[in-house]
Amino acid sequence: MSTETTEKSDVSAKSPHCLVEKRGHVLIVTMNRPEARNALSGEMMAIMAEAWDRVDSDPDIRVAILTGAGGTFCAGMDLKEMNRNAPGDRFGEGGMDLTKLPALLKGRRLSKPLIAAVEGAAIAGGTEILQGTDIRVAGEGARFGVSEARLGLFPLGGSAVRLVRQLPYTLAAEILLTGRTVPAPEAKEIGLISHIVPDGRALDRALEIAEQIAANGPIAVQAILKTIRDTEGMHEEDAFKLEAEIGAAVFKSDDAKEGPRSFAEKRAPKFTGR
Ligand SMILES: C[C@H](/C=C/C(=O)SCCNC(=O)CCNC(=O)[C@H](O)C(C)(C)COP(=O)(O)OP(=O)(O)OC[C@H]1O[C@@H](n2cnc3c(N)ncnc32)[C@H](O)[C@@H]1OP(=O)(O)O)[C@H]1CC[C@H]2[C@@H]3CCC4=CC(=O)CC[C@]4(C)[C@H]3CC[C@]12C
């Protein structure tokens, strides 16, 4: 893995609540409050939202990875902050658009693949944001759950809409209604995650997958991602109309000529994203 200049955003003298590092065509976003098990803070979510904008706007970024520092993914919303400032008191004022939570990828999806590298706990908001990712790697000791109901809260990060679209209905219902913890082996078995690795290796494996995707034609990758998302729930006939439109545009690209040319010339393709 070539490591070019790596940049870390530093929004304050103290360690920032989220680190953003570019490695080649990959942007690594690390939730960074290990002392609070990476509980979501306003600062962390602001940096995450900025990072997602950067993924979508920088053509040199082809894949993103979301992970957590200190052996934990994310413990969800900051309950101590919630105890100090009850969100419901703010809702009463109205004017808050709860249909879009960019940091949690609710109401927005990245135009490029996002891989989750999970170690330790991904609880409540941690499993909510996971559902906005496309490929998910977890350490064998990782554990998941949408536990809001256990605290009398609602999973406003999108799980009551998304989980039942990503898991069998009865499993999604049980996980949402009990708020129980789902250990990594079960999460893999039910399809919540796609890979289990030894603890501490999730980021390495996520980087391997990211490199594989980054070596592919970026236009093709983004078109495939857009199609699998935008056709979800569509009638097949309508879905194929959209698929054909998106697919045809890929074949018109320079990259769609570079691929076969590189094969004929027995060399690796040099994709430009045009
Ligand atoms: C609804 C959306 C999501 C909500 C939630 O996520 S609710 C939070 C649920 N989380 C939990 O219940 C997990 C609690 N933690 C644990 O179970 C354990 O800590 C652990 C299993 C994660 C780890 O165990 P451990 O033994 O390793 O470690 P510990 O010793 O327990 O902990 C170490 C240390 O960390 C502290 N800690 C751990 N977890 C948390 C936490 N969650 N919060 C704070 N601190 C934590 C622990 O206390 C220890 O500290 P110490 O000092 O050492 O004792 C919401 C998600 C986003 C929201 C939107 C955001 C934007 C908005 C703003 C508004 O103002 C309101 C509206 C809204 C749109 C808002 C709406 C709701 C969300 C969508």
mmCIF file of C-alpha atoms in Angstrom, residues 45 77 82 85-101 104 106 128 148 152-157:
data_model
loop_
_atom_site.group_PDB
_atom_site.id
_atom_site.type_symbol
_atom_site.label_atom_id
_atom_site.label_comp_id
_atom_site.label_asym_id
_atom_site.label_seq_id
_atom_site.Cartn_x
_atom_site.Cartn_y
_atom_site.Cartn_z
ATOM 1 C CA MET A 45 -20.270 14.381 13.687
ATOM 2 C CA MET A 77 -24.940 8.956 21.121
ATOM 3 C CA MET A 82 -28.022 13.632 26.369
ATOM 4 C CA ASN A 85 -29.339 18.399 27.174
ATOM 5 C CA ALA A 86 -32.329 16.189 26.365
ATOM 6 C CA PRO A 87 -32.757 16.053 22.572
ATOM 7 C CA GLY A 88 -36.526 15.952 22.995
ATOM 8 C CA ASP A 89 -36.428 19.465 24.454
ATOM 9 C CA ARG A 90 -34.934 20.648 21.162
ATOM 10 C CA PHE A 91 -37.455 18.776 19.076
ATOM 11 C CA GLY A 92 -40.205 20.629 20.868
ATOM 12 C CA GLU A 93 -38.852 23.855 19.378
ATOM 13 C CA GLY A 94 -39.448 22.367 15.888
ATOM 14 C CA GLY A 95 -37.297 23.455 12.971
ATOM 15 C CA MET A 96 -34.965 20.436 13.180
ATOM 16 C CA ASP A 97 -34.987 18.277 10.031
ATOM 17 C CA LEU A 98 -34.739 14.770 11.450
ATOM 18 C CA THR A 99 -34.945 13.178 8.000
ATOM 19 C CA LYS A 100 -31.302 14.057 7.327
ATOM 20 C CA LEU A 101 -28.377 13.248 9.617
ATOM 21 C CA LEU A 104 -24.795 9.095 10.224
ATOM 22 C CA LYS A 106 -29.172 9.071 7.069
ATOM 23 C CA GLU A 128 -27.148 2.676 13.031
ATOM 24 C CA GLU A 148 -32.134 2.606 22.022
ATOM 25 C CA GLY A 152 -36.707 4.464 26.186
ATOM 26 C CA LEU A 153 -35.198 6.060 23.078
ATOM 27 C CA PHE A 154 -35.946 5.689 19.363
ATOM 28 C CA PRO A 155 -33.277 4.657 16.803
ATOM 29 C CA LEU A 156 -33.477 7.956 14.883
ATOM 30 C CA GLY A 157 -30.297 7.082 12.994
#
